[in-house]
Every structure is written in structure tokens, then in C-alpha cells.
C-alpha positions as semicolon CSV with decimal commas, in nm:
position;residue;x (nm);y (nm);z (nm)
1;X;15,324;16,981;14,860
2;X;15,552;16,680;14,838
3;X;15,460;16,405;15,085
4;X;15,722;16,361;15,355
5;X;15,847;16,006;15,418
6;X;15,698;15,837;15,722
7;X;15,914;15,725;16,014
8;X;15,909;15,371;15,878
9;X;16,017;15,494;15,534
10;X;16,303;15,684;15,695
11;X;16,417;15,363;15,862
12;X;16,426;15,163;15,542
13;X;16,501;15,437;15,290
14;X;16,343;15,484;14,950
15;X;16,365;15,188;14,711
16;X;16,542;15,271;14,385
17;X;16,695;15,065;14,102
18;X;17,043;15,098;14,251
19;X;16,941;14,963;14,594
20;X;16,664;14,725;14,492
21;X;16,868;14,406;14,534
22;X;16,993;14,522;14,872
23;X;16,635;14,590;14,984
24;X;16,523;14,249;14,854
25;X;16,799;14,082;15,056
26;X;16,708;14,294;15,359
27;X;16,347;14,178;15,335
28;X;16,455;13,814;15,314
29;X;16,684;13,851;15,614
30;X;16,408;14,013;15,821
31;X;16,161;13,739;15,735
32;X;16,402;13,457;15,822
33;X;16,498;13,642;16,141
34;X;16,133;13,672;16,245
35;X;16,150;14,055;16,246
36;X;15,798;14,080;16,107
37;X;15,716;14,431;16,233
38;X;15,996;14,559;16,011
39;X;15,957;14,303;15,731
40;X;15,592;14,356;15,636
41;X;15,614;14,735;15,585
42;X;15,918;14,669;15,368
43;X;15,721;14,405;15,176
44;X;15,449;14,666;15,117
45;X;15,708;14,909;14,984
46;X;15,866;14,644;14,761
47;X;15,527;14,568;14,605
48;X;15,462;14,940;14,555
49;X;15,800;14,988;14,390
50;X;15,766;14,685;14,162
51;X;15,417;14,802;14,065
52;X;15,561;15,137;13,962
53;X;15,822;14,950;13,755
54;X;15,551;14,751;13,573
55;X;15,643;14,429;13,753
56;X;15,339;14,390;13,978
57;X;15,222;14,051;13,846
58;X;15,557;13,889;13,921
59;X;15,572;14,055;14,264
60;X;15,231;13,942;14,389
61;X;15,325;13,583;14,478
62;X;15,632;13,692;14,676
63;X;15,413;13,943;14,856
64;X;15,160;13,669;14,938
65;X;15,440;13,446;15,066
66;X;15,558;13,709;15,314
67;X;15,212;13,765;15,463
68;X;15,135;13,393;15,469
69;X;15,457;13,321;15,658
70;X;15,364;13,564;15,934
71;X;15,008;13,432;15,954
72;X;15,138;13,075;15,974
73;X;15,370;13,153;16,262
74;X;15,100;13,343;16,454
75;X;14,860;13,052;16,404
76;X;15,115;12,801;16,530
77;X;15,214;13,007;16,835
78;X;14,888;13,177;16,934
79;X;14,605;13,004;16,748
80;X;14,263;13,160;16,808
81;X;14,412;13,416;17,048
82;X;14,548;13,602;16,745
83;X;14,259;13,525;16,515
84;X;14,222;13,885;16,393
85;X;14,589;13,913;16,296
86;X;14,598;13,565;16,144
87;X;14,289;13,639;15,936
88;X;14,418;13,979;15,830
89;X;14,754;13,849;15,712
90;X;14,605;13,541;15,542
91;X;14,348;13,753;15,361
92;X;14,622;13,984;15,237
93;X;14,803;13,679;15,098
94;X;14,486;13,537;14,943
95;X;14,390;13,865;14,779
96;X;14,737;13,891;14,625
97;X;14,704;13,539;14,483
98;X;14,353;13,614;14,357
99;X;14,478;13,922;14,174
100;X;14,756;13,720;14,012
101;X;14,517;13,444;13,911
102;X;14,278;13,693;13,755
103;X;14,568;13,811;13,538
104;X;14,637;13,450;13,436
105;X;14,273;13,407;13,336
106;X;14,289;13,723;13,127
107;X;14,612;13,606;12,962
108;X;14,445;13,274;12,878
109;X;14,158;13,439;12,694
110;X;13,912;13,460;12,981
111;X;13,677;13,206;13,132
112;X;13,548;12,933;12,906
113;X;13,225;12,754;12,985
114;X;13,271;12,417;13,152
115;X;13,648;12,442;13,171
116;X;13,910;12,535;13,424
117;X;13,981;12,882;13,286
118;X;14,347;12,913;13,374
119;X;14,642;12,691;13,286
120;X;14,890;12,853;13,525
121;X;15,156;12,790;13,260
122;X;15,305;13,138;13,296
123;X;15,376;13,086;13,665
124;X;15,699;12,934;13,792
125;X;15,720;12,615;13,998
126;X;15,829;12,823;14,297
127;X;15,526;13,052;14,263
128;X;15,295;12,752;14,234
129;X;15,451;12,606;14,548
130;X;15,368;12,927;14,737
131;X;15,014;12,914;14,602
132;X;14,951;12,555;14,709
133;X;15,085;12,607;15,061
134;X;14,875;12,920;15,115
135;X;14,559;12,746;14,995
136;X;14,632;12,439;15,208
137;X;14,673;12,653;15,518
138;X;14,349;12,831;15,432
139;X;14,174;12,492;15,419
140;X;14,296;12,417;15,772
141;X;14,199;12,746;15,935
142;X;13,895;12,855;15,728
143;X;13,647;12,717;15,982
144;X;13,792;12,938;16,257
145;X;13,917;13,243;16,070
146;X;13,700;13,451;15,832
147;X;13,879;13,432;15,497
148;X;13,831;13,559;15,146
149;X;13,652;13,285;14,956
150;X;13,864;13,100;14,700
151;X;13,796;13,179;14,336
152;X;13,531;12,939;14,211
153;X;13,647;13,027;13,858
154;X;13,953;12,816;13,928
155;X;13,753;12,497;13,960
156;X;13,526;12,274;13,764
157;X;13,180;12,289;13,920
158;X;13,091;11,951;14,067
159;X;12,791;11,848;14,269
160;X;12,866;11,662;14,592
161;X;13,238;11,723;14,554
162;X;13,399;11,622;14,885
163;X;13,717;11,818;14,819
164;X;13,695;12,164;14,973
165;X;13,748;12,465;14,747
166;X;14,076;12,554;14,917
167;X;14,222;12,206;14,872
168;X;14,100;12,184;14,513
169;X;14,283;12,510;14,436
170;X;14,593;12,375;14,612
171;X;14,583;12,052;14,409
172;X;14,551;12,250;14,087
173;X;14,860;12,449;14,184
174;X;15,051;12,133;14,281
175;X;14,979;11,960;13,949
176;X;15,083;12,266;13,751
177;X;15,395;12,302;13,967
178;X;15,500;11,940;13,913
179;X;15,453;11,984;13,539
180;X;15,689;12,280;13,560
181;X;15,941;12,069;13,751
182;X;15,930;11,797;13,484
183;X;15,966;12,051;13,203
184;X;16,264;12,210;13,377
185;X;16,437;11,874;13,416
186;X;16,390;11,800;13,046
187;X;16,538;12,137;12,954
188;X;16,848;12,071;13,164
189;X;16,773;12,361;13,400
190;X;16,611;12,190;13,699
191;X;16,419;12,376;13,969
192;X;16,568;12,411;14,319
193;X;16,539;12,068;14,490
194;X;16,321;12,195;14,774
195;X;16,048;12,304;14,530
196;X;15,949;11,953;14,421
197;X;15,970;11,825;14,778
198;X;15,731;12,094;14,903
199;X;15,488;12,036;14,615
200;X;15,479;11,663;14,680
201;X;15,441;11,712;15,056
202;X;15,140;11,931;14,979
203;X;14,986;11,651;14,775
204;X;15,066;11,400;15,051
205;X;14,899;11,609;15,322
206;X;14,584;11,656;15,118
207;X;14,569;11,282;15,047
208;X;14,596;11,208;15,420
209;X;14,329;11,465;15,505
210;X;14,078;11,296;15,273
211;X;14,170;10,938;15,360
212;X;14,327;10,856;15,023
213;X;14,564;10,611;15,189
214;X;14,709;10,443;14,879
215;X;14,785;10,780;14,721
216;X;14,938;10,901;15,047
217;X;15,171;10,600;15,070
218;X;15,284;10,641;14,709
219;X;15,346;11,011;14,760
220;X;15,538;10,954;15,085
221;X;15,767;10,703;14,913
222;X;15,848;10,955;14,637
223;X;15,908;11,231;14,894
224;X;16,166;11,025;15,082
225;X;16,338;10,928;14,756
226;X;16,379;11,298;14,681
227;X;16,497;11,363;15,038
228;X;16,785;11,118;14,992
229;X;16,919;11,338;14,712
230;X;16,865;11,671;14,887
231;X;17,188;11,879;14,909
232;X;17,196;11,960;15,281
233;X;17,418;12,266;15,340
234;X;17,725;12,240;15,558
235;X;17,708;12,409;15,897
236;X;18,085;12,459;15,887
237;X;18,068;12,676;15,576
238;X;17,878;12,984;15,689
239;X;17,582;13,064;15,459
240;X;17,298;13,315;15,446
241;X;16,994;13,259;15,665
242;X;16,793;13,180;15,352
243;X;17,009;12,872;15,282
244;X;16,970;12,735;15,634
245;X;16,608;12,847;15,644
246;X;16,515;12,642;15,338
247;X;16,704;12,341;15,476
248;X;16,520;12,380;15,808
249;X;16,183;12,398;15,626
250;X;16,264;12,086;15,425
251;X;16,377;11,892;15,733
252;X;16,079;12,004;15,943
253;X;15,827;11,902;15,679
254;X;16,003;11,572;15,612
255;X;15,990;11,507;15,986
256;X;15,614;11,567;15,984
257;X;15,563;11,327;15,690
258;X;15,770;11,063;15,870
259;X;15,565;11,108;16,186
260;X;15,242;11,078;15,991
261;X;15,360;10,755;15,828
262;X;15,489;10,627;16,165
263;X;15,849;10,603;16,044
264;X;16,024;10,672;16,374
265;X;16,376;10,640;16,234
266;X;16,323;10,899;15,961
267;X;16,128;11,123;16,201
268;X;16,424;11,128;16,441
269;X;16,673;11,190;16,159
270;X;16,485;11,489;16,019
271;X;16,397;11,622;16,362
272;X;16,770;11,645;16,435
273;X;16,835;11,822;16,104
274;X;16,545;12,063;16,157
275;X;16,671;12,160;16,501
276;X;17,028;12,200;16,379
277;X;16,948;12,430;16,088
278;X;16,683;12,619;16,283
279;X;16,945;12,732;16,531
280;X;17,059;12,973;16,261
281;X;16,710;13,098;16,166
282;X;16,473;13,247;16,430
283;X;16,168;13,224;16,202
284;X;16,214;12,849;16,154
285;X;16,311;12,783;16,516
286;X;15,976;12,927;16,622
287;X;15,795;12,694;16,383
288;X;15,954;12,371;16,509
């Protein structure tokens, strides 16, 4: 007997080639609007559909990003009170990344003794940005939330290595992502400007966490140079939530870097921008 669609499937409809882009946009809108109860089941269905279409590898990082975003908001708002949900959503994101990385290892000829077994060259800068931010968040909450262990196959084995596994995986992703950014610039097809900013902010935050003060100062200087060239969208010209959402994310994270470096003027400037753009995006307003 043919399986009947569930109530949730009836709400969203069946995903098909002719409505795929509409469903993708619907998922994005729900995530930016903070409608997570509707967004995550749709994310599950999108992954299932793309798997059926032979596109699972490319879909896994987007899938991880959706679950990470929900876990991040729950952690910010509720902390340990929602530890089960935070851990569940983060582990879903981490498992998706692990599956993708295993495919990268296979594509690279498998693990080689004494070497980092994956180059990450097939992944895009945007995907690598998602990977680094998920691993960095895992490093922050791993002591309080039971998480899937990071893949040791990603890392060179070192005795007395002070860098935690999660941060080492994040740094590997950041370096690969920045290489992608440089390659894209040389080819004349640069990555979206927020991608490099987020990658460099990831490197800055790790440097601060480990007390690498000189590296942190250098990275902060580069971040603010990039911020001066960022194309902030006009509030007068109405745009999709995704446009304002990315601008709000950029401004919020720049504000946090400025606060960390005790630059009160820049902190105030980006705080104002973050609040302004977040008015259009419930998900980002909640994360201020």
C-alpha cells in the first residue's frame, strides 16, 4: 500500500523538480523568520529529495547549517535549560558534516599515514565557512553538551597539542576556505563578501581563545579593512530577508570583534547596523 503523506507533508507539499526552487526559498524564509518548527521538517525533506536526485553530498552542508542555526539560537536564549535540544540539533549538524568529510577523504584516495587525509578542495568557500562555524560552536559547548566527537582523521596526531579537536577542525576549514577565496579572486569570480569576513572572524575568535594576541590583532585589522568595503544593503529598497539577514549577521559579528578589541566607536557603529537590519529578520533579532 502506498504510504500516505503525513500532516506535515500535506502542509509543505511534495518536493518535485518544478517546485524545488520555491521550496528552497521557502526553507530560507522560514529559517530567517525563526519558524524553526516548520523549517526543520522541510530541511529534512529537502535532504531526502536531493539524496534521491543524487545530490546528497552537496546538500549535507546546507542541512548542517540549518540545524546548527537552531541549536545556536537555543543555546543563546536558553543555555543549559535546553541542553537536550541543543545537543540533538548540534549532533545532527555534526553528523552531516562528518558524512560529507568522509566523502572528501574517499575522493582524495583515502587516509594516508602521517598526513591530513583530506584537502577539502572540492568544497566551496561558503561550505567551509559553515563547517568552521559549526566546529567553533561545538568547541564552546562541548563541555556542557554531549556531542559527537570530531573526526580525528581530519587532524595530524600531536602529543600535548593545546588546540582542542573542534578548534583544530575549524582552523583547517578556515584555511581551506581562505584559499578558495583567494583562488576565486584570481579567477575574477569573487566569493560573496560576507564569506571572507566570517572566515576571518572565526580565525580571530580562535586566536583570542588561545591567547594568541599578536595573531588576533592582525586578524582584527584585516577584518575591519574588509568591513569598510562591505556592500551594506539599502533599507529603502525592499529586499528578501536573506539579504538583510546576512547584513545583520555581518554587523553583529563585527560588533563582537570590536567589543573584544575594545574599539568602542566601531562597536557602536556595528551595533546600530545590526539592530537596524535585524528589525527585518526575526532569527537575527533574537540573536542580538
